[in-house]
XYZ file of C-alpha atoms in Angstrom:
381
model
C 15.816 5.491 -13.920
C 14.879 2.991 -11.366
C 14.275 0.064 -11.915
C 12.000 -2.893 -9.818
C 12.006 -6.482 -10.672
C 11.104 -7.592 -14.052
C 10.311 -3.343 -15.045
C 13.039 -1.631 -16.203
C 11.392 1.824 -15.202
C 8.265 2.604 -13.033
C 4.628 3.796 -13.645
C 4.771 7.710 -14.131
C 1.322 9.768 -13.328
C 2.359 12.463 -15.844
C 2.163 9.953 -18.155
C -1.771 10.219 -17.979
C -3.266 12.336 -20.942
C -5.779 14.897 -19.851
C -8.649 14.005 -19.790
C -11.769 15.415 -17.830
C -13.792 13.883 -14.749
C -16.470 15.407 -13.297
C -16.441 16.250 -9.470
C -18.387 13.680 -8.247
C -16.333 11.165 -10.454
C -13.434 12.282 -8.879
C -15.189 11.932 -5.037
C -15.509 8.714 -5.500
C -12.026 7.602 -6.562
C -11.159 9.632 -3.512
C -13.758 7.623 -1.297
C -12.407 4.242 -2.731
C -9.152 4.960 -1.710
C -9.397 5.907 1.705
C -10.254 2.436 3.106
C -7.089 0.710 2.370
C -5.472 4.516 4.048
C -7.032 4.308 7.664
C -4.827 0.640 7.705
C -2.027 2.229 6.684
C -1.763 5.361 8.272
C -3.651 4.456 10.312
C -6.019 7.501 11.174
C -9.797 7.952 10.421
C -10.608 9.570 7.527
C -13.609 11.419 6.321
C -14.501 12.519 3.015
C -16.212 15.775 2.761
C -18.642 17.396 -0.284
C -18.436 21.513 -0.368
C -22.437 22.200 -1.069
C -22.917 25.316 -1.748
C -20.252 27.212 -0.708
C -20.585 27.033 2.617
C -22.290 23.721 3.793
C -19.991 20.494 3.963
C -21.334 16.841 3.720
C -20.012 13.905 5.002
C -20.154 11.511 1.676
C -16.969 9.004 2.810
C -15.349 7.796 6.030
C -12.876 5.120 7.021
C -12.140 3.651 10.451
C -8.250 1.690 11.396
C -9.628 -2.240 11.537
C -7.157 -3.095 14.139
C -6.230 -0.016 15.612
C -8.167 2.376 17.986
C -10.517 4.620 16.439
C -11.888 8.237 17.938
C -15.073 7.943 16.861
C -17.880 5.047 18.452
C -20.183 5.884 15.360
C -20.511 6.750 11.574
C -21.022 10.491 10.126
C -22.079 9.305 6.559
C -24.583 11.899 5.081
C -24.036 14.454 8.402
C -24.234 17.952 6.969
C -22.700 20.904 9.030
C -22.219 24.685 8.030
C -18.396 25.820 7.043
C -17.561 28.707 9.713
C -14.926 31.214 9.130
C -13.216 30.653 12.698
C -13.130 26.420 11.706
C -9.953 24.435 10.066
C -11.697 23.707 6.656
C -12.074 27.316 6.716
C -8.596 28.311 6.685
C -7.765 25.113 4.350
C -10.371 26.903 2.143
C -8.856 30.163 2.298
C -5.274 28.891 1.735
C -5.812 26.192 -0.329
C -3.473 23.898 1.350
C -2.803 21.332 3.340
C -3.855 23.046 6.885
C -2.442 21.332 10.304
C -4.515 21.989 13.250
C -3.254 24.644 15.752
C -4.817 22.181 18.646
C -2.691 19.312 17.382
C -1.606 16.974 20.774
C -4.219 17.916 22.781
C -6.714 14.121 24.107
C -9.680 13.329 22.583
C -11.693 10.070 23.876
C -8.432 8.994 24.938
C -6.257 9.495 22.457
C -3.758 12.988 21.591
C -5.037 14.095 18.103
C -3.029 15.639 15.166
C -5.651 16.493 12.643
C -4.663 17.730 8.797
C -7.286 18.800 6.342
C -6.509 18.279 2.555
C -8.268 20.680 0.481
C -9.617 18.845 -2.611
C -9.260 21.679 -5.728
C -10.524 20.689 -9.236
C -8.674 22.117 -12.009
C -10.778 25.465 -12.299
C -8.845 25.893 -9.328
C -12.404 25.131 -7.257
C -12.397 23.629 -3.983
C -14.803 20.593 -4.142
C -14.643 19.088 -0.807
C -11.789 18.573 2.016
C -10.426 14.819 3.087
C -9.955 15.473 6.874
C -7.299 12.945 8.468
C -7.177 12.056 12.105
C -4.282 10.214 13.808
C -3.090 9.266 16.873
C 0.192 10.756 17.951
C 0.904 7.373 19.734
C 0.994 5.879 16.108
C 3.459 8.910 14.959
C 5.721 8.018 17.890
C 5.958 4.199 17.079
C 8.236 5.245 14.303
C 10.862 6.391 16.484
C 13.888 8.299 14.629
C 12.117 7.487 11.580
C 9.426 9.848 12.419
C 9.947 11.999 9.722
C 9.955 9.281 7.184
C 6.302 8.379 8.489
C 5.318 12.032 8.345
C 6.895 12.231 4.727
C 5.113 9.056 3.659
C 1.569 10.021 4.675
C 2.151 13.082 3.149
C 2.893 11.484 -0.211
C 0.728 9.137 -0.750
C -2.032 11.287 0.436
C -1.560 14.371 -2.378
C -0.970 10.837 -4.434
C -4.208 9.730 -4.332
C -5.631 13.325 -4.257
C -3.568 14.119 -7.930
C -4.395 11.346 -9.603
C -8.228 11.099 -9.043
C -8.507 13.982 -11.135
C -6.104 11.584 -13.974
C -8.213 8.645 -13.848
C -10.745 6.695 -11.936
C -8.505 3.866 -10.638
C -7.885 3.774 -6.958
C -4.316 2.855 -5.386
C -4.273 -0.594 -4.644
C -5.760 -1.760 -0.981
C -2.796 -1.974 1.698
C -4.197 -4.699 4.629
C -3.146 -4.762 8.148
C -0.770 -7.278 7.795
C 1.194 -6.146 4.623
C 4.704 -5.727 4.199
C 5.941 -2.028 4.063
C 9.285 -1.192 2.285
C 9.936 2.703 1.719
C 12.655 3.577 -0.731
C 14.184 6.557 -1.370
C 14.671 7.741 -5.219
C 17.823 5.667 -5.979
C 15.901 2.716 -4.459
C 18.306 2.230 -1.196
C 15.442 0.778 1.528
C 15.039 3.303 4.026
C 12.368 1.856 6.140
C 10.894 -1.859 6.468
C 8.323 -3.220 8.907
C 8.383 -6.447 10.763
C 6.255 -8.129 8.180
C 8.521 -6.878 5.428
C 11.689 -7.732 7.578
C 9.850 -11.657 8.172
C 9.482 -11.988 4.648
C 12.862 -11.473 3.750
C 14.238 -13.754 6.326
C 12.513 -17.171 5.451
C 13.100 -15.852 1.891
C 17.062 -15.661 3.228
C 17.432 -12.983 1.416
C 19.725 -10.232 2.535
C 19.410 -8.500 6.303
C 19.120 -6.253 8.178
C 17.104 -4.597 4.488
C 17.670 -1.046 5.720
C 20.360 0.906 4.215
C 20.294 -1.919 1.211
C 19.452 -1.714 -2.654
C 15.866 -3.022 -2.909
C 17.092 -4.533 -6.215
C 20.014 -6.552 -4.741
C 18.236 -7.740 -1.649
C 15.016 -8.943 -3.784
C 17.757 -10.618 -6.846
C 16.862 -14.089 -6.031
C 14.034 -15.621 -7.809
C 11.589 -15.040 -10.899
C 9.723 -12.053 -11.426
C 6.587 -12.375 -13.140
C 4.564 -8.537 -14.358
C 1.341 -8.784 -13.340
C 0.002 -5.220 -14.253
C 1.222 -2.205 -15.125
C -0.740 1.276 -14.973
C 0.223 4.824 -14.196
C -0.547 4.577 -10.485
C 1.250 1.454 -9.525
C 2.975 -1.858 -10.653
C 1.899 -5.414 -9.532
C 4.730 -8.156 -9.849
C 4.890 -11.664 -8.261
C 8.280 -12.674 -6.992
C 8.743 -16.676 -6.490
C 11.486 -18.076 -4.489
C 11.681 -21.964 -4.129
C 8.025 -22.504 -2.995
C 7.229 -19.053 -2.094
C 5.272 -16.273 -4.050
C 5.293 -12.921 -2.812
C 2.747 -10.095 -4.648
C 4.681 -6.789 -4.552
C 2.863 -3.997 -5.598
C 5.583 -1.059 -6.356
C 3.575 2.512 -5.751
C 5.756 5.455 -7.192
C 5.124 9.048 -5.066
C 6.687 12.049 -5.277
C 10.118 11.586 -3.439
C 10.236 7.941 -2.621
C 8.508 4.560 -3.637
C 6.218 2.937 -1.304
C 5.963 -0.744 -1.701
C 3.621 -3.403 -0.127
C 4.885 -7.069 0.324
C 2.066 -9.989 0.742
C 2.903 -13.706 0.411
C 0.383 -15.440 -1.473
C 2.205 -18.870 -1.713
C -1.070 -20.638 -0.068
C -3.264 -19.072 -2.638
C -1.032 -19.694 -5.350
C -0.991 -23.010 -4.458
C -4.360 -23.887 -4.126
C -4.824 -22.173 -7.147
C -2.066 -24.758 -8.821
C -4.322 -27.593 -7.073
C -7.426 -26.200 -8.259
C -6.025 -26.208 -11.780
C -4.740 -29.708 -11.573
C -8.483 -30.995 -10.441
C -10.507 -29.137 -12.926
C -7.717 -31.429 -15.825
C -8.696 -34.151 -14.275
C -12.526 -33.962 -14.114
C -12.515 -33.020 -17.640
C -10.887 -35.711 -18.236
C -12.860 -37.752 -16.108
C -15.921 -36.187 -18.736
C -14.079 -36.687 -21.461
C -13.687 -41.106 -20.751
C -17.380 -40.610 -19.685
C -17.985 -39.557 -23.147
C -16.118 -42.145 -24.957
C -17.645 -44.584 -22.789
C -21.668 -43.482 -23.080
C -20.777 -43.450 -26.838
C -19.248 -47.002 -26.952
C -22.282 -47.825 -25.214
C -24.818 -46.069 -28.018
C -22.705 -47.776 -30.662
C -23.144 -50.969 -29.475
C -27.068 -50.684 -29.233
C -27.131 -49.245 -32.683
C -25.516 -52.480 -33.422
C -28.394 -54.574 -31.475
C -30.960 -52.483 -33.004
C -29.558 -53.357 -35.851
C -30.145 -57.031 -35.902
C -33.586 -57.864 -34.111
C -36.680 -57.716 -36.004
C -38.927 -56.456 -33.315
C -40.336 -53.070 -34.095
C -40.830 -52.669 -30.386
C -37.237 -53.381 -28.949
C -35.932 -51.341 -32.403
C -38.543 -48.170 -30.834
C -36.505 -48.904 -27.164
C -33.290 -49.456 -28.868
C -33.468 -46.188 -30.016
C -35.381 -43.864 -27.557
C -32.415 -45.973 -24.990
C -29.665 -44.374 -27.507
C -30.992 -41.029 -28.162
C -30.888 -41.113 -24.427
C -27.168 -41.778 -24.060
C -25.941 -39.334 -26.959
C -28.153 -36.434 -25.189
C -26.441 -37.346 -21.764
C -22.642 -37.701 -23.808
C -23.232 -34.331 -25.480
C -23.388 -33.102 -21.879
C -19.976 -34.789 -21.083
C -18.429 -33.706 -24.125
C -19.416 -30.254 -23.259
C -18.245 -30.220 -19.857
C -15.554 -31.916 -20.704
C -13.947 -28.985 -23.071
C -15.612 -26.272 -20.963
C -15.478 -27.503 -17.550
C -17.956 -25.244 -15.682
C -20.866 -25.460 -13.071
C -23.796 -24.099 -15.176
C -24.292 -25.095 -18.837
C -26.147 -23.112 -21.711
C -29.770 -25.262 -22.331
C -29.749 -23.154 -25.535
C -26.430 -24.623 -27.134
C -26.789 -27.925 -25.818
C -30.443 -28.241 -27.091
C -29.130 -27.596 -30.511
C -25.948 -30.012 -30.001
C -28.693 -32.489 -28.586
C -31.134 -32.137 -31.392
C -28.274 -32.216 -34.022
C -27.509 -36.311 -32.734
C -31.077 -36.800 -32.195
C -31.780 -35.873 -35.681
C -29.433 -38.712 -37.666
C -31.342 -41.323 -36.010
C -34.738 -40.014 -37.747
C -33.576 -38.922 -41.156
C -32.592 -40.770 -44.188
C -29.510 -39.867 -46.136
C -31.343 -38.647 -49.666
C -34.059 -36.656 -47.052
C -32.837 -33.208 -45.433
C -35.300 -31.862 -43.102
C -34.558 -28.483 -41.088
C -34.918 -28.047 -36.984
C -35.937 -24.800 -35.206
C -34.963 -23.857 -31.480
C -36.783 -21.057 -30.689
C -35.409 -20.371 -26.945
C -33.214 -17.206 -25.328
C -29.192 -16.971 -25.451
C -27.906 -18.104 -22.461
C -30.372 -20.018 -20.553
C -27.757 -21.449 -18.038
C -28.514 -24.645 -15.424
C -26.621 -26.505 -13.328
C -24.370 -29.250 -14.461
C -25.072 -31.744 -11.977
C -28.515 -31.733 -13.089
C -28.351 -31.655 -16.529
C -26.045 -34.858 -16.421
C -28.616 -36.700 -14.431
């Protein structure tokens, strides 16, 4: 059992109970997933919808973001008929992954390998093909390690094609500039990208990562779970003042993993935190302070004898505790936008022991809809 960090096993998709999803359901977790693909892969990618039997529509497509593409424009809703001498055809037929027989040969400047995933339901009904188109120049970047790219692909493809018919949750988006680590099943690195190999070294971790336990390079540090489903794992790893977000994605034969330092975020997040404590606190003094301020007009009212100051007096002080209701509010709350509702009634509650005697009760009425929100700045003024 392999275990990653703070898990002491990893996420399982057989652990999913059967359950059903309609086709079009099952589309769309397909289409969700194949933006964060084209990056990785990288290849374009289009999503197709069997109509009919015969007819295929374009319903999803994904271009590389930093790498070239073979297409200048998009094919969303293009319709074309499925001919028995065509790829999809034979994919059909066979039900399997088909490679094209053409594979190599330049198109817009670039040698293509094409492969066509059939997309079967489980009535054992093709609903639509994902066709995947890659550069060979890509492939080649791998070197000796070819096979491990061709392997990976592979994997996480039939991945993302299995479990859309498990659940609706997409893998987890894998950006340009990630970290790649590739493990084989007893979690010895087999492949790590420049980004991956980076990270490690300010980390000082262990080098060169290849050929290394994942687990012993990655000891140092805290793990923290961040979630847990049967597609993937999310964990944070901190290390002095870094925070790394590794997202551990179990396939068939290995276990892909993506590496992304978040330390800035995390960081500004910790900042952000530390602001919001003190400007509720900074609400919280205003309070006190707006309430020290009614109490000592109360007192004022108090002694003079002139019904016109006492009218003042207290329209000055209702005043105050409407505006320190507002503070105390924001002060436990701490948001942009308030609810008029709730504070009206908070409002009319103080409002309503200046105007009633202790042997009277009378009974107040807000007739006004839930969650009538404005901004803070303006309620305060």
């Amino acid at each position: 059992m392999l275990a990653i960090g703070a898990l002491q096993s990893l996420p399982d998709r057989n652990d999913i109970k059967n359950v059903y999803i309609p086709d079009e359901v099952i589309l769309n977790t397909i289409g969700n997933s194949i933006v964060s693909l084209s990056d990785f892969i990288p290849a374009d990618i289009h999503l197709y919808k069997l109509v009919d039997n015969n007819i295929l529509k374009t319903i999803a497509e994904a271009k590389p973001s930093i790498y070239p593409s073979f297409y200048r424009r998009l094919h969303l809703e293009h319709t074309f008929l499925l001919k028995e001498d065509s790829l999809f055809y034979t994919a059909l037929k066979n039900q399997e992954k088909t490679d094209s027989l053409n594979n190599g040969q330049i198109f817009n400047g670039l040698p293509l390998f094409q492969t066509i995933y059939p997309i079967i339901n489980k009535n054992n009904k093709t609903i639509g093909f994902l066709l995947v188109e890659r550069s060979l120049y890509e492939q080649r970047r791998w070197g000796l390690k070819e096979w491990l790219y061709q392997n990976t692909v592979n994997n996480i493809i039939q991945a993302i094609l299995e479990s859309s018919f498990l659940e609706t949750r997409a893998l987890p988006i894998i950006y340009p500039g990630d970290g790649i680590v590739i493990l084989d099943s007893n979690g010895i690195i087999n492949y790590s990208n420049y980004t991956a190999i980076n990270t490690a070294k300010y980390l000082e971790l262990i080098t060169p990562l290849e050929g290394n336990s994942f687990e012993e390079v990655f000891s140092k540090g805290t793990w923290r779970i961040l979630e847990v489903n049967s597609l993937y794992s999310e964990q944070e790893l901190t290390v002095d003042s870094y925070v790394i977000n590794i997202k551990v994605i179990p396939l068939d034969s290995i276990v892909l993993i993506v590496l992304r330092d978040v330390s800035e975020l995390r960081h500004k997040d910790q900042e952000i935190k530390v602001k919001s404590a003190i400007i509720k606190e900074i609400h919280h003094r205003v309070k006190n302070n707006l309430q020290s301020i009614a109490s000592l007009l109360r007192l004022q009212q108090r002694r003079t004898q002139n019904m016109e100051v006492k009218d003042i007096l207290s329209d000055s002080i209702n005043r105050i505790n409407s505006i320190s209701v507002v503070h105390d509010y924001l002060s436990q709350k701490n948001v942009d936008v308030i609810d008029l509702t709730e504070m009206a009634k908070n409002i009319l509650f103080e409002v309503s022991k200046s105007f009633t005697l202790p042997d009277k009760k009378i009974g107040f009425n807000i007739y006004a809809p839930d969650n009538l929100l404005f901004p803070s700045a303006k309620a305060v003024s």
